[in-house]
Each structure stands twice: as C-alpha cells, then as structure tokens.
Short mmCIF file of C-alpha atoms in Angstrom, two decimals:
data_model
loop_
_atom_site.label_atom_id
_atom_site.label_comp_id
_atom_site.label_asym_id
_atom_site.label_seq_id
_atom_site.Cartn_x
_atom_site.Cartn_y
_atom_site.Cartn_z
CA MET A 432 -76.69 -77.12 91.94
CA ILE A 433 -75.83 -78.60 88.59
CA MET A 434 -72.31 -78.85 86.59
CA GLY A 435 -71.56 -80.73 84.10
CA SER A 436 -74.65 -81.79 83.11
CA ASN A 437 -77.72 -80.19 80.97
CA MET A 438 -80.06 -82.40 83.06
CA ALA A 439 -83.24 -81.25 81.58
CA GLU A 440 -82.55 -82.67 77.90
CA CYS A 441 -80.36 -85.80 78.84
CA HIS A 442 -81.98 -86.89 81.99
CA PRO A 443 -85.73 -86.00 82.02
CA VAL A 444 -87.23 -88.23 84.39
CA ALA A 445 -85.03 -87.03 87.34
CA PHE A 446 -84.91 -83.71 86.17
CA ARG A 447 -88.82 -83.53 87.32
CA TRP A 448 -88.17 -84.28 90.68
CA PRO A 449 -85.64 -80.83 91.14
CA MET A 450 -88.45 -79.07 89.21
CA LYS A 451 -91.08 -79.89 91.86
CA ALA A 452 -88.70 -79.14 94.72
CA LYS A 453 -88.28 -75.97 93.01
CA GLU A 454 -92.26 -76.22 93.03
CA LYS A 455 -91.97 -76.13 97.29
CA GLY A 456 -89.70 -73.17 96.77
CA ALA A 457 -86.63 -74.93 96.10
CA LYS A 458 -83.55 -72.70 94.21
CA ILE A 459 -81.93 -74.52 90.85
CA MET A 460 -79.00 -73.16 89.59
CA HIS A 461 -76.54 -73.80 86.78
CA VAL A 462 -73.23 -73.77 86.05
CA ASP A 463 -72.83 -74.50 82.11
CA PRO A 464 -71.17 -73.28 79.14
CA ARG A 465 -73.63 -73.80 76.84
CA PHE A 466 -77.28 -72.03 78.54
CA THR A 467 -79.41 -75.40 77.51
CA ARG A 468 -82.92 -76.25 78.33
CA THR A 469 -81.92 -76.97 81.96
CA SER A 470 -80.69 -73.49 82.48
CA ALA A 471 -83.94 -71.58 81.20
CA MET A 472 -85.77 -73.78 84.15
CA ALA A 473 -83.12 -72.81 86.37
CA ASP A 474 -82.95 -69.90 89.40
CA VAL A 475 -79.40 -68.80 88.03
CA HIS A 476 -77.04 -69.91 85.00
CA ALA A 477 -73.55 -69.59 85.87
CA PRO A 478 -71.72 -69.75 82.45
CA ILE A 479 -68.54 -71.15 82.79
CA ARG A 480 -65.56 -72.21 80.31
CA ALA A 481 -65.20 -75.67 79.51
CA GLY A 482 -62.53 -77.14 81.88
CA THR A 483 -62.06 -74.65 84.48
CA ASP A 484 -65.12 -76.32 87.42
CA ILE A 485 -61.48 -76.65 89.76
CA VAL A 486 -61.26 -73.08 89.49
CA PHE A 487 -65.13 -72.67 90.05
CA LEU A 488 -64.87 -74.90 92.76
CA GLY A 489 -62.37 -73.56 94.55
CA ALA A 490 -63.56 -70.62 95.04
CA LEU A 491 -66.59 -71.52 96.42
CA ILE A 492 -64.64 -73.29 99.27
CA ASN A 493 -62.97 -69.82 99.20
CA THR A 494 -65.81 -67.90 99.46
CA ILE A 495 -67.88 -69.87 101.61
CA ILE A 496 -65.09 -71.02 105.16
CA ASN A 497 -64.52 -66.76 104.64
CA SER A 498 -67.73 -66.20 104.94
CA GLU A 499 -69.93 -64.32 107.80
CA ARG A 500 -72.30 -67.03 108.05
CA TRP A 501 -70.57 -70.31 107.77
CA ASN A 502 -67.96 -68.27 111.04
CA SER A 503 -70.59 -67.65 112.51
CA ASP A 504 -73.30 -70.53 112.30
CA PRO A 505 -71.93 -73.07 114.83
CA PHE A 506 -73.27 -75.79 112.89
CA PHE A 507 -71.03 -76.21 110.46
CA LYS A 508 -67.97 -75.89 112.60
CA GLU A 509 -69.78 -79.24 114.50
CA TYR A 510 -70.15 -80.92 111.03
CA VAL A 511 -66.55 -80.38 110.18
CA VAL A 512 -64.77 -81.98 113.53
CA ASN A 513 -66.88 -84.21 114.40
CA TYR A 514 -67.26 -86.06 111.03
CA THR A 515 -64.65 -85.06 109.05
CA ASN A 516 -61.01 -84.97 109.22
CA ALA A 517 -60.17 -81.17 109.17
CA ALA A 518 -59.84 -81.63 112.17
CA THR A 519 -56.35 -84.14 112.54
CA LEU A 520 -52.80 -83.03 112.35
CA ILE A 521 -51.22 -83.11 109.20
CA THR A 522 -46.94 -83.71 109.29
CA GLU A 523 -44.59 -80.94 109.38
CA GLU A 524 -42.58 -82.02 106.45
CA TYR A 525 -45.85 -81.60 104.25
CA GLN A 526 -45.57 -78.36 101.77
CA ASP A 527 -48.22 -76.89 99.27
CA PRO A 528 -47.89 -76.41 95.64
CA GLU A 529 -47.58 -72.71 96.65
CA ASP A 530 -44.14 -73.31 98.66
CA LEU A 531 -42.93 -76.03 96.03
CA ASP A 532 -43.57 -73.78 93.19
CA GLY A 533 -47.21 -76.06 91.68
CA VAL A 534 -45.74 -79.06 93.21
CA PHE A 535 -47.13 -81.39 96.44
CA SER A 536 -43.85 -82.72 98.85
CA GLY A 537 -42.87 -85.84 97.94
CA LEU A 538 -42.19 -85.83 94.58
CA ASP A 539 -39.74 -88.49 92.63
CA ALA A 540 -40.14 -85.89 88.96
CA GLU A 541 -37.85 -89.47 87.09
CA LYS A 542 -40.26 -91.16 87.63
CA ARG A 543 -43.79 -88.91 88.19
CA ARG A 544 -45.47 -90.20 91.52
CA TYR A 545 -45.82 -88.95 94.51
CA ASP A 546 -44.11 -90.15 97.97
CA THR A 547 -47.47 -89.29 99.81
CA GLN A 548 -45.68 -90.45 103.58
CA SER A 549 -45.69 -86.45 103.98
CA TRP A 550 -49.07 -85.86 103.80
CA ALA A 551 -49.43 -88.56 106.82
CA TYR A 552 -51.20 -87.24 110.09
CA GLN A 553 -49.18 -87.11 112.99
CA ARG A 554 -49.67 -89.89 115.35
CA GLU A 555 -49.44 -90.70 119.42
CA GLU A 556 -47.61 -93.64 120.04
CA ALA A 557 -48.65 -97.37 118.89
CA LEU A 558 -50.51 -98.77 122.21
CA VAL A 559 -50.50 -102.47 119.96
CA GLN A 560 -47.03 -103.52 119.06
CA PRO A 561 -46.06 -106.15 116.91
CA THR A 562 -45.12 -109.47 118.65
CA GLY A 563 -43.72 -111.68 115.83
CA GLU A 564 -46.35 -114.41 117.02
CA GLU A 565 -50.00 -113.14 115.09
CA LYS A 566 -51.91 -115.75 113.74
CA THR A 567 -54.40 -114.92 112.03
CA TYR A 568 -54.92 -112.06 109.57
CA ALA A 569 -56.81 -110.10 111.28
CA GLU A 570 -54.46 -110.10 113.82
CA MET A 571 -51.28 -109.03 112.30
CA VAL A 572 -53.87 -106.43 110.64
CA ALA A 573 -54.86 -105.40 114.28
CA ALA A 574 -50.71 -105.21 115.15
CA ARG A 575 -49.89 -102.61 112.60
CA VAL A 576 -52.47 -99.88 113.80
CA PRO A 577 -50.70 -96.57 114.66
CA GLY A 578 -52.00 -94.73 117.46
CA ARG A 579 -54.66 -91.98 117.27
CA SER A 580 -54.02 -89.44 114.97
CA LYS A 581 -53.44 -86.12 116.65
CA THR A 582 -56.41 -83.34 116.12
CA ASP A 583 -57.36 -79.83 116.96
CA PRO A 584 -60.57 -79.18 117.89
CA THR A 585 -60.05 -75.60 117.78
CA LEU A 586 -58.90 -76.00 114.01
CA GLN A 587 -56.54 -73.53 114.56
CA HIS A 588 -53.58 -75.21 114.75
CA PRO A 589 -51.66 -74.76 111.15
CA GLN A 590 -51.35 -78.49 110.41
CA THR A 591 -54.92 -78.88 110.40
CA VAL A 592 -56.21 -79.76 107.99
CA PHE A 593 -58.24 -77.50 108.11
CA GLN A 594 -55.36 -74.97 107.97
CA VAL A 595 -53.51 -76.53 105.78
CA MET A 596 -56.95 -76.68 102.47
CA LYS A 597 -57.77 -72.67 103.63
CA ARG A 598 -53.97 -71.52 102.83
CA HIS A 599 -54.21 -73.87 100.12
CA TYR A 600 -57.63 -72.61 98.46
CA ALA A 601 -56.88 -68.92 99.28
CA ARG A 602 -55.20 -68.09 95.98
CA TYR A 603 -59.25 -68.53 94.40
CA THR A 604 -60.63 -65.81 94.35
CA PRO A 605 -64.28 -64.14 92.67
CA GLU A 606 -62.29 -61.79 90.66
CA MET A 607 -59.77 -65.95 89.38
CA VAL A 608 -62.73 -66.79 88.69
CA GLU A 609 -63.71 -64.58 86.52
CA ASN A 610 -60.91 -64.36 85.28
CA VAL A 611 -60.32 -67.82 84.11
CA CYS A 612 -63.60 -69.70 84.12
CA GLY A 613 -65.32 -66.30 82.33
CA CYS A 614 -67.99 -65.92 84.99
CA PRO A 615 -69.26 -62.59 85.71
CA LYS A 616 -67.87 -62.42 89.65
CA GLU A 617 -71.71 -60.86 90.00
CA LYS A 618 -72.98 -64.58 89.10
CA PHE A 619 -70.86 -66.43 90.96
CA ILE A 620 -70.69 -64.59 94.52
CA GLN A 621 -74.55 -64.91 93.64
CA VAL A 622 -73.83 -68.95 93.25
CA ALA A 623 -71.59 -69.29 97.21
CA GLU A 624 -74.91 -67.23 98.57
CA THR A 625 -77.47 -68.81 97.29
CA LEU A 626 -75.69 -72.42 98.16
CA LEU A 627 -74.68 -71.07 101.56
CA ALA A 628 -78.32 -70.01 102.38
CA ASN A 629 -79.87 -73.07 101.71
CA SER A 630 -77.35 -76.04 103.61
CA GLY A 631 -76.72 -75.52 107.07
CA ARG A 632 -78.15 -76.85 109.85
CA ASP A 633 -82.58 -77.31 108.94
CA ARG A 634 -81.54 -77.53 104.66
CA THR A 635 -78.89 -79.26 102.61
CA SER A 636 -78.03 -78.48 99.27
CA ALA A 637 -76.93 -81.40 96.67
CA ILE A 638 -74.47 -80.81 93.78
CA VAL A 639 -75.72 -83.28 90.32
CA TYR A 640 -73.62 -83.91 87.23
CA ALA A 641 -72.72 -86.52 84.89
CA VAL A 642 -70.88 -87.32 81.88
CA GLY A 643 -69.63 -83.49 81.55
CA TRP A 644 -67.51 -83.92 84.23
CA THR A 645 -66.73 -88.12 84.72
CA GLN A 646 -65.36 -87.76 80.81
CA HIS A 647 -62.58 -85.30 81.60
CA THR A 648 -59.24 -86.19 82.31
CA VAL A 649 -58.76 -84.37 85.68
CA GLY A 650 -62.83 -85.97 85.96
CA VAL A 651 -61.56 -86.77 89.53
CA GLN A 652 -60.16 -83.81 90.74
CA PHE A 653 -63.97 -82.23 90.27
CA ILE A 654 -66.07 -84.78 92.00
CA ARG A 655 -63.73 -84.95 94.62
CA THR A 656 -63.32 -81.02 95.12
CA ALA A 657 -67.12 -80.92 95.53
CA GLY A 658 -67.34 -83.43 97.63
CA MET A 659 -65.05 -80.93 100.04
CA LEU A 660 -67.55 -78.73 99.21
CA GLN A 661 -70.72 -80.44 100.35
CA VAL A 662 -68.63 -81.55 103.60
CA LEU A 663 -67.61 -77.82 104.13
CA LEU A 664 -71.47 -77.61 104.30
CA GLY A 665 -72.67 -80.19 106.28
CA ASN A 666 -73.85 -81.35 102.95
CA ALA A 667 -73.29 -84.89 102.99
CA GLY A 668 -74.23 -88.34 104.70
CA ARG A 669 -77.86 -86.53 105.09
CA PRO A 670 -81.20 -86.58 103.36
CA GLY A 671 -81.50 -83.94 100.21
CA GLY A 672 -77.66 -83.71 100.07
CA GLY A 673 -74.29 -85.08 99.34
CA ILE A 674 -73.47 -85.38 95.11
CA LEU A 675 -75.86 -87.04 92.82
CA ALA A 676 -74.48 -88.90 89.32
CA LEU A 677 -76.58 -89.39 86.43
CA ARG A 678 -75.57 -92.01 84.51
CA GLY A 679 -77.61 -92.42 81.44
CA HIS A 680 -78.22 -96.82 81.77
CA ALA A 681 -80.25 -98.84 83.84
CA SER A 682 -76.89 -100.37 85.62
CA ILE A 683 -74.09 -98.06 85.14
CA GLN A 684 -73.28 -98.16 88.70
CA GLY A 685 -74.56 -101.93 89.00
CA SER A 686 -71.10 -102.50 86.93
CA THR A 687 -68.95 -100.54 88.43
CA ASP A 688 -69.91 -102.33 91.70
CA ILE A 689 -70.01 -105.36 90.43
CA PRO A 690 -67.26 -105.07 89.30
CA THR A 691 -66.77 -104.14 85.48
CA LEU A 692 -62.99 -102.43 86.12
CA TYR A 693 -59.98 -103.49 85.20
CA HIS A 694 -58.07 -102.29 88.57
CA SER A 695 -60.85 -103.51 91.74
CA TRP A 696 -62.93 -106.81 93.11
CA SER A 697 -66.54 -106.78 93.68
CA GLY A 698 -67.18 -103.99 96.53
CA TYR A 699 -63.86 -102.36 95.52
CA ILE A 700 -61.25 -104.32 96.42
CA ASN A 701 -58.42 -103.43 94.90
CA ALA A 702 -57.38 -106.12 92.04
CA ALA A 703 -54.04 -108.46 92.73
CA ASP A 704 -51.70 -106.47 91.79
CA ALA A 705 -48.25 -107.97 90.58
CA ARG A 706 -45.93 -104.68 90.71
CA LYS A 707 -47.09 -104.61 94.26
CA ASN A 708 -45.82 -107.32 97.07
CA HIS A 709 -48.68 -109.44 96.63
CA ASP A 710 -47.12 -112.29 95.81
CA THR A 711 -49.22 -114.56 98.40
CA LEU A 712 -52.66 -114.00 100.09
CA LYS A 713 -50.95 -112.85 103.74
CA ASP A 714 -48.87 -110.23 101.57
CA PHE A 715 -52.01 -108.99 99.99
CA ILE A 716 -54.12 -108.61 103.17
CA LEU A 717 -50.85 -106.60 105.25
CA THR A 718 -50.28 -104.39 101.73
CA GLU A 719 -54.01 -103.43 101.59
CA THR A 720 -55.33 -102.99 104.92
CA GLN A 721 -55.77 -100.16 105.73
CA ILE A 722 -55.67 -99.66 108.96
CA THR A 723 -57.30 -97.15 111.47
CA SER A 724 -60.85 -96.85 108.32
CA PHE A 725 -63.65 -99.51 108.31
CA TRP A 726 -61.84 -100.83 105.18
CA SER A 727 -59.81 -102.22 108.42
CA ASN A 728 -61.75 -105.12 107.19
CA THR A 729 -60.37 -106.10 104.57
CA PRO A 730 -59.18 -109.59 105.52
CA LYS A 731 -62.48 -110.93 106.14
CA PHE A 732 -63.51 -108.94 102.58
CA THR A 733 -60.91 -110.61 100.85
CA VAL A 734 -62.05 -114.44 101.98
CA SER A 735 -65.87 -113.98 102.09
CA LEU A 736 -65.30 -112.28 97.83
CA LEU A 737 -62.78 -115.62 97.27
CA LYS A 738 -64.96 -118.64 98.69
CA ALA A 739 -67.87 -116.46 97.26
CA TRP A 740 -66.51 -116.98 93.80
CA PHE A 741 -65.04 -120.53 94.75
CA GLY A 742 -67.11 -122.37 97.09
CA ASP A 743 -66.03 -124.92 99.01
CA ALA A 744 -62.20 -124.78 97.03
CA ALA A 745 -61.33 -122.27 98.92
CA THR A 746 -59.69 -123.36 101.67
CA PRO A 747 -56.94 -121.95 104.06
CA GLU A 748 -54.94 -124.32 103.03
CA ASN A 749 -54.73 -123.00 99.47
CA ASP A 750 -55.30 -119.45 100.21
CA PHE A 751 -58.74 -119.73 99.77
CA GLY A 752 -58.45 -120.22 95.54
CA TYR A 753 -56.02 -116.25 96.13
CA ASN A 754 -52.82 -117.88 94.47
CA SER A 755 -54.78 -118.84 90.99
CA LEU A 756 -55.95 -115.34 90.43
CA PRO A 757 -54.43 -113.34 87.52
CA LYS A 758 -52.93 -110.12 88.22
CA ILE A 759 -53.02 -106.53 86.57
CA SER A 760 -49.27 -105.32 85.06
CA GLY A 761 -49.86 -102.42 84.68
CA ASP A 762 -52.59 -99.48 83.47
CA HIS A 763 -54.93 -101.15 81.93
CA SER A 764 -58.01 -99.69 81.36
CA HIS A 765 -59.58 -98.64 77.81
CA LEU A 766 -57.37 -96.24 76.08
CA PRO A 767 -54.28 -97.99 77.05
CA THR A 768 -55.85 -101.65 75.50
CA PHE A 769 -56.95 -99.52 72.17
CA VAL A 770 -53.16 -98.53 71.94
CA LEU A 771 -52.22 -102.33 72.49
CA MET A 772 -54.62 -103.88 70.76
CA HIS A 773 -53.28 -101.27 67.87
CA GLU A 774 -49.84 -103.08 68.40
CA GLY A 775 -51.33 -106.46 67.95
CA GLY A 776 -50.95 -106.70 71.42
CA VAL A 777 -54.25 -107.82 71.65
CA LYS A 778 -55.99 -110.89 70.77
CA GLY A 779 -59.59 -110.71 70.91
CA PHE A 780 -62.61 -108.51 72.38
CA ILE A 781 -65.85 -107.71 73.67
CA ALA A 782 -68.35 -105.44 74.04
CA ILE A 783 -71.23 -105.41 75.51
CA GLY A 784 -73.27 -102.75 75.14
CA GLN A 785 -70.11 -100.59 74.28
CA ASN A 786 -69.79 -98.51 71.41
CA PRO A 787 -65.80 -97.63 71.67
CA ALA A 788 -66.41 -96.86 67.04
CA VAL A 789 -68.30 -93.64 68.54
CA GLY A 790 -67.86 -93.30 71.76
CA GLY A 791 -64.01 -93.24 72.23
CA GLN A 792 -61.69 -90.91 72.12
CA ASN A 793 -60.18 -91.21 68.75
CA ALA A 794 -62.91 -93.04 67.48
CA GLU A 795 -60.84 -92.96 63.23
CA PHE A 796 -57.38 -94.54 66.27
CA GLN A 797 -60.09 -97.32 67.57
CA ARG A 798 -62.12 -98.14 64.95
CA THR A 799 -58.36 -99.14 63.28
CA ALA A 800 -57.44 -101.73 66.05
CA LEU A 801 -60.41 -103.59 66.02
CA GLY A 802 -59.15 -104.27 62.83
CA ASN A 803 -55.95 -105.79 63.91
CA LEU A 804 -58.24 -108.32 66.03
CA GLU A 805 -58.03 -112.19 64.83
CA TRP A 806 -61.86 -112.20 67.02
CA MET A 807 -64.35 -109.51 68.68
CA VAL A 808 -67.87 -110.26 69.58
CA VAL A 809 -70.40 -107.16 70.05
CA ARG A 810 -74.26 -107.79 72.40
CA ASP A 811 -76.57 -104.86 71.47
CA PHE A 812 -79.80 -103.53 70.74
CA PHE A 813 -79.17 -103.17 67.10
CA GLU A 814 -76.28 -103.12 65.01
CA THR A 815 -73.53 -101.27 66.48
CA GLU A 816 -71.03 -98.92 64.23
CA THR A 817 -67.97 -101.03 66.59
CA ALA A 818 -69.81 -104.22 64.61
CA ALA A 819 -69.88 -102.68 61.07
CA PHE A 820 -66.10 -100.92 61.46
CA TRP A 821 -65.23 -103.98 58.83
CA LYS A 822 -67.71 -101.72 56.25
CA ARG A 823 -66.96 -98.45 57.13
CA PRO A 824 -66.87 -95.94 54.03
CA GLY A 825 -63.10 -95.90 52.59
CA VAL A 826 -62.46 -99.29 54.15
CA ASP A 827 -61.57 -102.54 51.87
CA PRO A 828 -63.70 -104.90 53.40
CA LYS A 829 -61.11 -106.82 52.66
CA ASP A 830 -57.71 -105.46 54.82
CA ILE A 831 -59.78 -106.10 57.69
CA SER A 832 -58.98 -109.99 59.40
CA THR A 833 -60.99 -109.52 62.45
CA GLU A 834 -63.52 -112.45 62.65
CA VAL A 835 -67.09 -110.88 63.94
CA PHE A 836 -69.96 -111.83 65.98
CA PHE A 837 -72.80 -109.94 66.33
CA LEU A 838 -75.19 -111.22 68.80
CA PRO A 839 -78.31 -109.42 69.71
CA ALA A 840 -78.82 -108.77 73.13
CA ALA A 841 -82.59 -108.47 75.36
CA HIS A 842 -82.75 -104.11 76.56
CA VAL A 843 -83.28 -104.57 80.33
CA ALA A 844 -87.56 -103.94 79.68
CA GLU A 845 -87.43 -106.95 78.18
CA ASN A 846 -86.16 -109.53 81.38
CA GLU A 847 -86.76 -109.70 85.16
CA GLY A 848 -84.25 -109.11 88.19
CA THR A 849 -82.08 -106.31 88.85
CA PHE A 850 -80.90 -103.16 88.45
CA THR A 851 -78.57 -99.76 90.02
CA ASN A 852 -80.70 -96.76 89.77
CA THR A 853 -79.11 -93.25 89.13
CA GLN A 854 -79.50 -92.19 92.83
CA ARG A 855 -77.65 -95.48 94.02
CA LEU A 856 -80.95 -97.72 94.80
CA LEU A 857 -80.65 -101.61 93.82
CA GLN A 858 -84.37 -101.92 92.41
CA ARG A 859 -86.38 -105.34 91.06
CA HIS A 860 -87.98 -104.26 87.85
CA ASP A 861 -90.52 -106.83 86.02
CA LYS A 862 -89.91 -107.84 82.83
CA ALA A 863 -92.59 -105.72 80.29
CA VAL A 864 -91.72 -107.13 77.28
CA ASP A 865 -90.87 -111.26 75.81
CA PRO A 866 -86.92 -110.46 73.90
CA PRO A 867 -88.03 -110.72 69.81
CA ASP A 868 -85.87 -113.55 67.97
CA ASP A 869 -83.18 -114.98 69.37
CA ALA A 870 -81.99 -111.93 72.06
CA ARG A 871 -81.14 -112.79 74.92
CA ALA A 872 -80.17 -110.95 78.47
CA ASP A 873 -76.39 -110.15 79.50
CA LEU A 874 -76.97 -112.88 82.19
CA TRP A 875 -78.26 -115.44 80.77
CA PHE A 876 -75.50 -115.21 78.16
CA THR A 877 -72.45 -114.62 81.28
CA PHE A 878 -74.15 -117.60 82.50
CA HIS A 879 -74.09 -119.95 79.95
CA LEU A 880 -70.59 -118.37 78.68
CA GLY A 881 -69.57 -119.96 81.81
CA ARG A 882 -71.36 -122.52 81.98
CA ARG A 883 -69.76 -123.79 78.51
CA LEU A 884 -66.18 -122.79 79.75
CA LYS A 885 -66.84 -125.32 82.75
CA GLU A 886 -67.06 -127.90 80.45
CA LEU A 887 -64.51 -127.13 77.62
CA TYR A 888 -61.93 -127.17 81.17
CA LYS A 889 -63.18 -129.88 82.97
CA ASP A 890 -60.99 -132.48 82.03
CA SER A 891 -57.59 -129.56 82.58
CA THR A 892 -54.58 -130.71 84.61
CA ASN A 893 -52.81 -126.73 83.69
CA PRO A 894 -53.23 -125.26 87.87
CA ARG A 895 -53.80 -121.65 85.59
CA ASP A 896 -57.65 -123.65 84.95
CA TRP A 897 -58.02 -124.15 88.82
CA PRO A 898 -60.37 -120.78 88.90
CA ILE A 899 -62.83 -121.64 86.30
CA GLN A 900 -62.27 -125.71 86.75
CA ASN A 901 -63.49 -124.72 90.64
CA LEU A 902 -65.83 -121.56 89.90
CA LEU A 903 -68.93 -121.38 91.83
CA TRP A 904 -72.04 -121.12 89.19
CA ASP A 905 -75.17 -122.74 89.84
#
C-alpha cells in the first residue's frame, strides 16, 4: 500500500520492484489525493482529501481488528500478544479523549504539555531496591528497574493496551472515512479487505510513504498510526513487511543516523539538554536511560560514543568529556532557527545540500532571514536559490549585508564511500568519475574544515575549547 507518495514518478528505480511483484500476483494499492502514474499502475486507487490520512488509517485499524478474519485466525493474536505491548495493562488512572472532551489524562493546559504518569504500565513489585551503594552507571540503572509489567494474554482486560486502543479507534468507521476523507465507503472497505487478505502467517504487506506524509505537521502521527496498523497485522519485523519511507537523496537516512539532527547524538541518543537534569554524566544517564528496554544499555552507548569522539582524552576522571559538550536550550529545528535568524539572532549559516530559499515553508520569510546573517557558506552542485538569494528580483543587493561563500560540491557519484539507501541498507559505492574543477566531496570538506579548526584552537587555554582540541579527528 502506497500512501503519501507518487512512487512511479518520484522514485522510478524503486517502483520497478513493486511492478515486478505485481507480475507475480502482488496487489498494489495507492491512497492519495491525486490520480497519478502510480495510481494508473495500482490495482486499487483510493482518493482522499489531503491531510486526512489519520482518519483513513484509524478506520483501517478499527475495521481490521473487528473483522471476522482477524478474530478467527489465531496468527494475529499470537503475534500481538508475543511481539507487541497489546497485552500490557495501563494504569487505572488513564483516561482517553472521549472521557475528557478531546484530550488525554495528564494535560497541563498552561504549559501545553502532558504529564504521562497516568499512561504508565501497571507493575509487579520491584525485585531490586536501590541501596545507595551502587558505584557504576549500570548498577545505578539496574537498581531503578521496576517490577515486571502486568499483562493479560487474553486481551480481555479493559486496561490492556489493546482494549484501550480498540475503544479509542471505535469512532473511526467507514462512514467517517467517507465523510472526512471523501473516499467512497466501498473503496475504503476494498482497501481494508485487500490489506487483511495479504497479511498473515504466510503473507506480508508493506506500507510505503514519502514526503507526502513527512512534511505534514502531524506527519509523525501518520507514521506511528501506520506502525500500529502493521503490528496488528503481524507485518513488522518480517520479510516483505514493515513501513518503507522513500527518500530522494543518497543518504538522507544516513544523515539522520550520524546525525545532523539538533536534538540527538549518533545512535539516536538524546542530546544533552539544559532544560533537563543533565548537569553531569551521571545525571544524564539516570535521566535518559529507559530501564525496561534495550535502551537500558544507554550508559554503555553514551560512554562508547564519548570515547569515539575524544579517544584517550575521555576518561572516568573527566566524565569522558561530557562536561565540555554544549547543551540545547529549546527547539533548534529548522523553522525556529530561521525565526531567530530573522530577528538577527544568528550570525552564520552553513547550507550543505540544502536549499531553504525554495525548499522551506514561507520561502520569502526565509530569504529575508538569510539577509540578516553576517556570513553564509553554501556547498552545492550549482548556484542554488539560497546561494543567490541576495540578487533575487525586487531586491537591491546593496541592502544585503550577508557575505556569501559558494563552494562547489562533488556529487555522490564523484566520490567513493558509503551511503544508506531508501531500504535502510548501508551500501559501499565506487567513484564513477572525478569531480570537476575544485568540487570536493562532503567528507573531504568536513575533514579538512575540522583539521583547520583544530590547528586554530590548539594553543587555546579556554576550557570551552577542550572538545575541539581533543576531538579524535584521524
């Protein structure tokens, strides 16, 4: 099932594989506001109004878990009981939006934030109690492990995750889909029945999406709802199943893994945050470690990452260099950064393979913001609108004080290395041709920039320069 993507036109190389599967009998369904070439090649095209995907997905959940097949085939319940949290009991204090006029329990209306304590699991009594004598980070975390979560493998208890979810999605009916999404009820039922028929012990179905989901303000909710749907169908963690996010560049997912995100470090460890109890490494670990999942290894992950960054300079005596790291203080994502830039609060900006002058929301606002910088570096294959924002029509370049440095970049085919592809596989690639003139690969540019910064800071006595001086940059 393809949602939020015109795969045939925007991802033609990837789309050849669904087409090969179709030749062998696979069903392709396209849920999209537009009828595109993808729709033309699909077995089913279900038209919906833009932005109504949550209703469509919610109705799929409701329809499928109340269907005769889902309730008669033991596979589905075996899967959700053993591989999801469906059987886990939620606290009795939890209340759903239908109970509280559209909001969940724990809302702090003034701070516009939820206290999620009432959403927690019911637990047995903990076997280990803290003694205050724990010495290692791992011991400290282990001493905080709560008792096992209470479960009901029959899924009948009203406070199981499954029953809570079932009550929540009861409102999402085929009639609601027709009313809200504009999709004919019969077409929606055809999608639900096709998806259900192609899932089970012997079959799996995949859901594919792209920026048609990602760029919505509620894109995360779209994708998580699709995730719930896939685990209910037993389609997660099995060949041919899952959710595939189509990406248009060679290493978009790789950039997330590295990462280039402001709020996380490599490996999806949360970044140090001045708003949390992150004063010391011990504080950070005890605050961030999820004590009942694989993330209970956060102490190991964090120390390993710090040693990867700072090598032998990272020692237990200096908290492995943690105390020298900057901490985020708010939302430093793209739009808030440009708002701050618009107000004159950002001095410099580096755009590598990014074109906010046309690729971001409210492009005119973003172009105006770029004019408030002292300097900007743009690295790209050609002069982008961002690199040339200062000479756009209707603007006098004399009124722009930003000093722009445009540096030519090498294409992925013009250098060797690795990238993470759309299917989330790390692939090695060879260089096809040499880059033209002074164009250089991103890796070359970043390495030599770091090398020159280390040279500039090598004699500094300012403590805040410790991470640059000791950065392992070989």
